[in-house]
Amino acid sequence: MSTLSFADWMGSIQQRTETALGQCLPAATLLPTRLHEAMRYAVLGGGKRVRPLLVHAAGLISGAAPERLDRVSCALELIHAYSLVHDDMPCMDDDTLRRGKPTVHVQYDDATALLVGDALQTLAFQHISEAPVCDDPLQQLAMVRQLAIAAGSRGMAGGQAIDLDSVGKQLSLAELELMHIHKTGALIRASVCLGVQCGQAPDAAALESLDHVGKVIGLLFQVVDDILDAEADTATLGKTAGKDAANDKPTYVSLLGVSRARALAEELCQDALDRLAPYGDAAQRLAELTRYIVRRQF
Ligand code: GRG
C-alpha cells in the first residue's frame, strides 16, 4: 500500500494525467493549428480529473499497470472535455465560463467549438485502441465498445437529450435519476469498470459489484453537483453558479431541498463504501475518492 496521503496521491494522478493528455493531443504547431490549439485549450490546465482518478483508483483493485490506466484515463477525459465544450455552446447550455476560463466558443468561435468536440471524441477512440490497455485483444475490443456505449445515445449523449427535454418540466425522483445515470453517470461508471479491466481479469461477480459502485458514485457526483450549483459561488466553481434554478432545470435540490439532497449523497456514499469493504487495502483509494466526491467544494 502506498504511503502517500490521499491529497498527494490525487496530486500525482492529476499531474501524470496532465502529462499524458499533453502528449496525446496534437501539437498546437501542427496543421490545422487553430483547431489543435483550441483542442489543447479545452483539455489542458484545468478540471479536477475525476474520471482519471477513478480509473487509477479502480485499477489498483486489479493491479493494473499505471501506463495502461493513463491511456484509458486520457480517452475518458477527452470525451468528458468534448461534452463540456458542446454543452457550453449557445445551442445547449449557452455558458461563457468553464474551468475559470472563457468557454471554447467564446475564446474561439462556434464552428471551432463544434469541431473541437468532434475531434476530441474521435481522438479518444484512436487513443484507447492504438496500444494495449489489457492483456487480451478481445477484451480490449469489448472495452472500446463499453466506452462507445457510455458516450452515446444510450449513455451520456442520451442523458443530455433527456436533460434538454426536461427544462421547465416537473420530473419525479426516478426520472431525474434516470437522466443523471445517463448524462453524468455513464462516463463515471465506465471509468470504474474500464480501470478495473486494465488489470487482472475480474470475475463476473466482482465486475458486477464494482459496476454498482461506479453507478452509485456517478449518481452521488451529480447530487453533489446540484448542491454546489445551488450553494457555491461562481469564482469557487470556475463555472456559472445558480444556472439550474435560473434555467428552471429539475435537480436533486429542487426536488428534495438541500438537506435531503445532502442526506442522499451520504447514503449513496455509504452504499459504495460497503461494496468496497471486501477489497480491503486494494480499494482504499477508491473509497477515499468516493468520500472526496461527497465533500468536494467545487
Ligand atoms: C454535449 C453530448 C453532450 C453531453 C454533455 C456532461 C454533460 C453532458 C454536460 C455537462 C453539464 C454539467 C455541468 C453536468 C453536471 C455534472 C458535470 C459533468 C460536471 C462537470 O464535470 P466535472 O465537475 O468537471 O468533473 P471538471 O471541469 O472538473 O472536469
CSV table of C-alpha atoms and ligand atoms in Angstrom, one decimal:
chain,number,residue,atom,x,y,z
A,1,MET,CA,0.0,0.0,0.0
A,2,SER,CA,1.3,3.4,-0.9
A,3,THR,CA,2.4,5.7,1.9
A,4,LEU,CA,1.2,8.8,0.1
A,5,SER,CA,-1.6,10.8,1.7
A,6,PHE,CA,-4.8,10.9,-0.3
A,7,ALA,CA,-4.1,14.5,-1.3
A,8,ASP,CA,-0.6,13.7,-2.5
A,9,TRP,CA,-1.9,10.6,-4.4
A,10,MET,CA,-4.6,12.7,-6.0
A,11,GLY,CA,-2.0,15.4,-7.0
A,12,SER,CA,0.3,12.7,-8.5
A,13,ILE,CA,-2.5,11.2,-10.7
A,14,GLN,CA,-3.7,14.7,-11.8
A,15,GLN,CA,-0.1,15.5,-12.7
A,16,ARG,CA,0.6,12.4,-14.7
A,17,THR,CA,-2.8,12.8,-16.4
A,18,GLU,CA,-1.9,16.3,-17.5
A,19,THR,CA,1.4,15.0,-18.9
A,20,ALA,CA,-0.3,12.1,-20.7
A,21,LEU,CA,-3.0,14.4,-22.1
A,22,GLY,CA,-0.4,16.8,-23.3
A,23,GLN,CA,1.4,14.1,-25.1
A,24,CYS,CA,-1.7,12.5,-26.7
A,25,LEU,CA,-3.1,15.8,-28.0
A,26,PRO,CA,-1.8,17.1,-31.4
A,27,ALA,CA,0.8,19.8,-31.0
A,28,ALA,CA,-0.6,23.4,-31.4
A,29,THR,CA,2.0,23.9,-34.2
A,30,LEU,CA,0.6,21.1,-36.3
A,31,LEU,CA,-1.9,22.0,-39.1
A,32,PRO,CA,-4.7,22.9,-38.7
A,33,THR,CA,-3.1,25.0,-35.9
A,34,ARG,CA,-6.2,26.9,-34.8
A,35,LEU,CA,-8.1,23.6,-34.2
A,36,HIS,CA,-5.3,21.9,-32.4
A,37,GLU,CA,-4.7,25.0,-30.2
A,38,ALA,CA,-8.4,25.0,-29.3
A,39,MET,CA,-8.3,21.3,-28.5
A,40,ARG,CA,-5.4,21.9,-26.1
A,41,TYR,CA,-7.2,24.9,-24.7
A,42,ALA,CA,-10.3,22.8,-24.0
A,43,VAL,CA,-8.4,19.9,-22.3
A,44,LEU,CA,-5.3,21.2,-20.6
A,45,GLY,CA,-4.7,23.2,-17.5
A,46,GLY,CA,-7.9,22.7,-15.6
A,47,GLY,CA,-10.5,20.3,-14.3
A,48,LYS,CA,-10.4,18.0,-11.3
A,49,ARG,CA,-9.7,15.0,-13.4
A,50,VAL,CA,-12.3,12.9,-11.5
A,51,ARG,CA,-12.6,10.3,-14.2
A,52,PRO,CA,-8.8,9.7,-14.5
A,53,LEU,CA,-8.7,9.5,-10.7
A,54,LEU,CA,-11.5,6.9,-10.8
A,55,VAL,CA,-9.7,4.9,-13.5
A,56,HIS,CA,-6.5,4.8,-11.5
A,57,ALA,CA,-8.2,4.1,-8.1
A,58,ALA,CA,-10.2,1.2,-9.7
A,59,GLY,CA,-7.1,-0.1,-11.5
A,60,LEU,CA,-5.4,-0.5,-8.1
A,61,ILE,CA,-8.0,-3.1,-7.2
A,62,SER,CA,-6.9,-5.3,-10.1
A,63,GLY,CA,-3.2,-4.5,-10.1
A,64,ALA,CA,-3.3,-2.7,-13.4
A,65,ALA,CA,-0.2,-1.1,-14.9
A,66,PRO,CA,-0.2,2.7,-14.5
A,67,GLU,CA,0.7,3.3,-18.2
A,68,ARG,CA,-2.4,1.4,-19.3
A,69,LEU,CA,-4.5,3.3,-16.8
A,70,ASP,CA,-3.1,6.6,-18.3
A,71,ARG,CA,-4.3,5.6,-21.7
A,72,VAL,CA,-7.8,4.8,-20.6
A,73,SER,CA,-7.9,7.9,-18.4
A,74,CYS,CA,-7.0,10.1,-21.4
A,75,ALA,CA,-9.7,8.5,-23.5
A,76,LEU,CA,-12.3,9.2,-20.8
A,77,GLU,CA,-11.1,12.8,-20.1
A,78,LEU,CA,-11.1,13.6,-23.9
A,79,ILE,CA,-14.7,12.5,-24.1
A,80,HIS,CA,-15.6,14.4,-20.9
A,81,ALA,CA,-13.8,17.6,-22.3
A,82,TYR,CA,-15.7,17.3,-25.6
A,83,SER,CA,-19.0,17.0,-23.7
A,84,LEU,CA,-18.3,20.2,-21.8
A,85,VAL,CA,-17.3,22.1,-24.9
A,86,HIS,CA,-20.5,21.1,-26.7
A,87,ASP,CA,-22.7,21.6,-23.5
A,88,ASP,CA,-21.4,25.2,-23.2
A,89,MET,CA,-22.4,26.1,-26.7
A,90,PRO,CA,-25.3,28.5,-27.4
A,91,CYS,CA,-27.5,25.7,-28.8
A,92,MET,CA,-27.2,23.9,-25.4
A,93,ASP,CA,-26.4,25.4,-22.0
A,94,ASP,CA,-25.0,28.7,-23.5
A,95,ASP,CA,-22.3,29.3,-21.0
A,96,THR,CA,-19.3,31.7,-21.1
A,97,LEU,CA,-17.2,30.3,-18.2
A,98,ARG,CA,-15.7,26.9,-17.8
A,99,ARG,CA,-12.8,25.8,-15.5
A,100,GLY,CA,-12.3,29.5,-14.7
A,101,LYS,CA,-11.7,30.4,-18.4
A,102,PRO,CA,-13.9,31.6,-21.3
A,103,THR,CA,-15.6,28.7,-22.9
A,104,VAL,CA,-14.2,27.4,-26.2
A,105,HIS,CA,-16.9,29.0,-28.4
A,106,VAL,CA,-16.3,32.4,-26.7
A,107,GLN,CA,-12.5,32.2,-26.9
A,108,TYR,CA,-12.6,30.9,-30.5
A,109,ASP,CA,-16.0,30.6,-32.3
A,110,ASP,CA,-19.0,28.2,-32.5
A,111,ALA,CA,-17.7,26.3,-35.6
A,112,THR,CA,-14.3,25.7,-33.9
A,113,ALA,CA,-16.1,24.6,-30.7
A,114,LEU,CA,-18.1,22.1,-32.6
A,115,LEU,CA,-15.0,20.7,-34.4
A,116,VAL,CA,-13.0,20.6,-31.1
A,117,GLY,CA,-15.7,18.4,-29.6
A,118,ASP,CA,-15.8,16.1,-32.7
A,119,ALA,CA,-12.1,15.8,-32.8
A,120,LEU,CA,-11.7,15.2,-29.1
A,121,GLN,CA,-14.2,12.4,-29.3
A,122,THR,CA,-12.5,10.6,-32.2
A,123,LEU,CA,-9.1,11.1,-30.6
A,124,ALA,CA,-10.4,9.3,-27.5
A,125,PHE,CA,-11.2,6.2,-29.6
A,126,GLN,CA,-8.0,6.4,-31.5
A,127,HIS,CA,-6.0,6.6,-28.3
A,128,ILE,CA,-7.7,3.8,-26.4
A,129,SER,CA,-7.4,1.5,-29.4
A,130,GLU,CA,-3.8,2.1,-30.6
A,131,ALA,CA,-1.8,0.3,-27.8
A,132,PRO,CA,-2.7,-2.4,-25.3
A,133,VAL,CA,-4.7,-1.5,-22.3
A,134,CYS,CA,-5.1,-5.1,-21.1
A,135,ASP,CA,-3.6,-8.5,-22.0
A,136,ASP,CA,-6.4,-9.8,-24.2
A,137,PRO,CA,-7.1,-8.0,-27.5
A,138,LEU,CA,-10.7,-9.3,-27.5
A,139,GLN,CA,-11.2,-7.8,-24.0
A,140,GLN,CA,-9.8,-4.5,-25.3
A,141,LEU,CA,-12.3,-4.5,-28.1
A,142,ALA,CA,-15.0,-5.1,-25.5
A,143,MET,CA,-13.7,-2.1,-23.5
A,144,VAL,CA,-13.7,0.2,-26.6
A,145,ARG,CA,-17.3,-0.9,-27.1
A,146,GLN,CA,-18.2,-0.1,-23.5
A,147,LEU,CA,-16.7,3.4,-23.9
A,148,ALA,CA,-18.7,3.9,-27.1
A,149,ILE,CA,-21.9,2.9,-25.3
A,150,ALA,CA,-21.2,5.1,-22.3
A,151,ALA,CA,-20.7,8.1,-24.5
A,152,GLY,CA,-23.5,7.5,-27.0
A,153,SER,CA,-27.3,7.8,-27.2
A,154,ARG,CA,-27.7,5.0,-24.5
A,155,GLY,CA,-25.3,6.9,-22.3
A,156,MET,CA,-24.1,10.5,-22.0
A,157,ALA,CA,-25.5,11.9,-25.2
A,158,GLY,CA,-28.8,10.3,-24.5
A,159,GLY,CA,-28.8,11.8,-21.0
A,160,GLN,CA,-28.1,15.2,-22.4
A,161,ALA,CA,-31.1,14.7,-24.8
A,162,ILE,CA,-33.3,13.9,-21.8
A,163,ASP,CA,-31.9,16.9,-19.9
A,164,LEU,CA,-32.6,19.3,-22.8
A,165,ASP,CA,-36.1,17.9,-23.0
A,166,SER,CA,-36.8,18.3,-19.2
A,167,VAL,CA,-36.2,22.1,-18.9
A,168,GLY,CA,-39.3,23.6,-17.3
A,169,LYS,CA,-40.8,20.2,-16.5
A,170,GLN,CA,-41.5,18.6,-13.1
A,171,LEU,CA,-39.6,15.3,-13.0
A,172,SER,CA,-40.1,12.6,-10.5
A,173,LEU,CA,-37.1,11.4,-8.5
A,174,ALA,CA,-37.0,8.3,-10.6
A,175,GLU,CA,-37.0,10.3,-13.8
A,176,LEU,CA,-34.3,12.6,-12.5
A,177,GLU,CA,-32.2,9.6,-11.5
A,178,LEU,CA,-32.6,8.0,-15.0
A,179,MET,CA,-31.5,11.3,-16.6
A,180,HIS,CA,-28.3,11.5,-14.5
A,181,ILE,CA,-27.4,7.8,-14.6
A,182,HIS,CA,-27.0,8.6,-18.4
A,183,LYS,CA,-25.8,12.1,-18.6
A,184,THR,CA,-23.2,12.3,-15.9
A,185,GLY,CA,-23.2,8.7,-14.6
A,186,ALA,CA,-22.4,6.7,-17.7
A,187,LEU,CA,-18.8,8.1,-18.1
A,188,ILE,CA,-18.1,7.9,-14.3
A,189,ARG,CA,-19.4,4.3,-14.2
A,190,ALA,CA,-17.3,3.5,-17.3
A,191,SER,CA,-14.2,5.0,-15.6
A,192,VAL,CA,-14.5,2.5,-12.7
A,193,CYS,CA,-15.3,-0.5,-14.9
A,194,LEU,CA,-12.6,0.2,-17.5
A,195,GLY,CA,-10.0,0.9,-14.9
A,196,VAL,CA,-10.6,-2.5,-13.2
A,197,GLN,CA,-10.5,-4.2,-16.6
A,198,CYS,CA,-6.9,-2.9,-17.3
A,199,GLY,CA,-5.6,-5.3,-14.7
A,200,GLN,CA,-6.1,-9.0,-13.8
A,201,ALA,CA,-9.4,-10.0,-15.3
A,202,PRO,CA,-12.1,-9.7,-12.5
A,203,ASP,CA,-14.7,-12.5,-12.2
A,204,ALA,CA,-18.3,-11.7,-13.2
A,205,ALA,CA,-19.4,-11.2,-9.5
A,206,ALA,CA,-16.6,-8.7,-8.8
A,207,LEU,CA,-17.2,-6.8,-12.0
A,208,GLU,CA,-20.9,-6.6,-11.3
A,209,SER,CA,-20.2,-5.3,-7.8
A,210,LEU,CA,-17.7,-2.7,-9.0
A,211,ASP,CA,-20.1,-1.7,-11.7
A,212,HIS,CA,-22.6,-1.0,-9.0
A,213,VAL,CA,-20.0,1.1,-7.2
A,214,GLY,CA,-19.4,3.1,-10.4
A,215,LYS,CA,-23.1,3.6,-10.8
A,216,VAL,CA,-23.6,4.9,-7.2
A,217,ILE,CA,-20.5,7.2,-7.5
A,218,GLY,CA,-21.9,8.6,-10.7
A,219,LEU,CA,-25.2,9.4,-9.0
A,220,LEU,CA,-23.7,10.9,-5.9
A,221,PHE,CA,-21.4,13.1,-8.1
A,222,GLN,CA,-24.5,14.6,-9.6
A,223,VAL,CA,-26.3,15.0,-6.3
A,224,VAL,CA,-23.3,17.0,-5.0
A,225,ASP,CA,-23.1,18.9,-8.3
A,226,ASP,CA,-26.7,20.1,-7.8
A,227,ILE,CA,-26.0,21.1,-4.2
A,228,LEU,CA,-22.9,23.0,-5.3
A,229,ASP,CA,-24.7,24.7,-8.2
A,230,ALA,CA,-27.2,26.0,-5.6
A,231,GLU,CA,-24.8,26.9,-2.8
A,232,ALA,CA,-21.4,27.7,-4.1
A,233,ASP,CA,-20.3,30.8,-5.9
A,234,THR,CA,-19.1,31.2,-9.5
A,235,ALA,CA,-15.5,32.0,-8.5
A,236,THR,CA,-15.2,28.8,-6.5
A,237,LEU,CA,-16.8,26.6,-9.1
A,238,GLY,CA,-15.0,28.1,-12.1
A,239,LYS,CA,-18.3,27.9,-13.9
A,240,THR,CA,-21.5,29.9,-13.6
A,241,ALA,CA,-23.2,29.1,-10.3
A,242,GLY,CA,-27.0,29.0,-9.9
A,243,LYS,CA,-27.7,28.1,-13.5
A,244,ASP,CA,-30.0,25.2,-12.8
A,245,ALA,CA,-32.6,27.4,-11.0
A,246,ALA,CA,-32.1,30.2,-13.5
A,247,ASN,CA,-32.8,27.8,-16.3
A,248,ASP,CA,-35.7,26.1,-14.5
A,249,LYS,CA,-34.0,22.8,-14.5
A,250,PRO,CA,-35.1,19.9,-12.3
A,251,THR,CA,-32.4,19.0,-9.8
A,252,TYR,CA,-32.0,17.0,-6.6
A,253,VAL,CA,-32.1,20.3,-4.8
A,254,SER,CA,-35.3,21.5,-6.5
A,255,LEU,CA,-36.9,18.1,-5.8
A,256,LEU,CA,-35.6,17.3,-2.3
A,257,GLY,CA,-34.2,20.6,-0.9
A,258,VAL,CA,-30.5,20.9,0.2
A,259,SER,CA,-30.6,18.9,3.4
A,260,ARG,CA,-32.4,15.9,2.0
A,261,ALA,CA,-30.1,16.0,-1.1
A,262,ARG,CA,-27.1,16.0,1.3
A,263,ALA,CA,-28.5,13.0,3.2
A,264,LEU,CA,-29.0,11.2,-0.1
A,265,ALA,CA,-25.3,11.9,-1.1
A,266,GLU,CA,-24.2,10.4,2.3
A,267,GLU,CA,-26.5,7.4,1.8
A,268,LEU,CA,-25.1,6.7,-1.7
A,269,CYS,CA,-21.5,7.2,-0.3
A,270,GLN,CA,-22.1,4.6,2.4
A,271,ASP,CA,-23.6,2.1,-0.2
A,272,ALA,CA,-20.4,2.5,-2.3
A,273,LEU,CA,-18.1,2.1,0.8
A,274,ASP,CA,-20.0,-1.0,1.9
A,275,ARG,CA,-19.4,-2.6,-1.5
A,276,LEU,CA,-15.7,-1.7,-1.5
A,277,ALA,CA,-15.1,-3.1,2.0
A,278,PRO,CA,-14.4,-6.7,0.9
A,279,TYR,CA,-11.5,-5.4,-1.2
A,280,GLY,CA,-9.6,-4.0,1.8
A,281,ASP,CA,-6.5,-2.0,1.1
A,282,ALA,CA,-6.7,-2.6,-2.6
A,283,ALA,CA,-9.8,-0.4,-2.7
A,284,GLN,CA,-8.5,2.3,-0.3
A,285,ARG,CA,-8.0,4.9,-2.9
A,286,LEU,CA,-11.4,4.3,-4.5
A,287,ALA,CA,-13.0,4.6,-1.0
A,288,GLU,CA,-11.1,7.8,-0.3
A,289,LEU,CA,-12.1,9.2,-3.7
A,290,THR,CA,-15.7,8.4,-3.0
A,291,ARG,CA,-15.6,10.4,0.2
A,292,TYR,CA,-13.7,13.2,-1.6
A,293,ILE,CA,-16.5,13.4,-4.2
A,294,VAL,CA,-19.1,13.9,-1.5
A,295,ARG,CA,-17.1,16.5,0.4
A,296,ARG,CA,-15.7,18.4,-2.6
A,297,GLN,CA,-16.2,22.2,-2.6
A,298,PHE,CA,-16.1,22.7,-6.4
B,1,GRG,C1,-22.9,17.5,-25.1
B,1,GRG,C2,-23.2,15.1,-25.6
B,1,GRG,C3,-23.1,16.2,-24.6
B,1,GRG,C4,-23.1,15.9,-23.3
B,1,GRG,C5,-23.0,16.8,-22.3
B,1,GRG,C6,-21.7,16.0,-19.0
B,1,GRG,C7,-22.6,16.8,-19.9
B,1,GRG,C8,-23.2,16.1,-21.0
B,1,GRG,C9,-22.8,18.1,-19.7
B,1,GRG,C10,-22.1,18.9,-18.6
B,1,GRG,C11,-23.2,19.7,-17.9
B,1,GRG,C12,-22.9,19.6,-16.4
B,1,GRG,C13,-22.4,20.8,-15.8
B,1,GRG,C14,-23.3,18.5,-15.8
B,1,GRG,C15,-23.1,18.3,-14.3
B,1,GRG,C16,-22.1,17.3,-13.9
B,1,GRG,C17,-20.8,17.5,-14.6
B,1,GRG,C18,-20.5,16.6,-15.7
B,1,GRG,C19,-20.0,18.5,-14.2
B,1,GRG,C20,-18.7,18.7,-14.8
B,1,GRG,O1,-17.8,17.7,-14.5
B,1,GRG,P1,-16.6,17.9,-13.5
B,1,GRG,O2,-17.1,18.6,-12.3
B,1,GRG,O3,-15.8,19.0,-14.4
B,1,GRG,O4,-15.8,16.7,-13.4
B,1,GRG,P2,-14.2,19.3,-14.4
B,1,GRG,O5,-14.1,20.7,-15.0
B,1,GRG,O6,-13.6,19.2,-13.0
B,1,GRG,O7,-13.6,18.2,-15.3
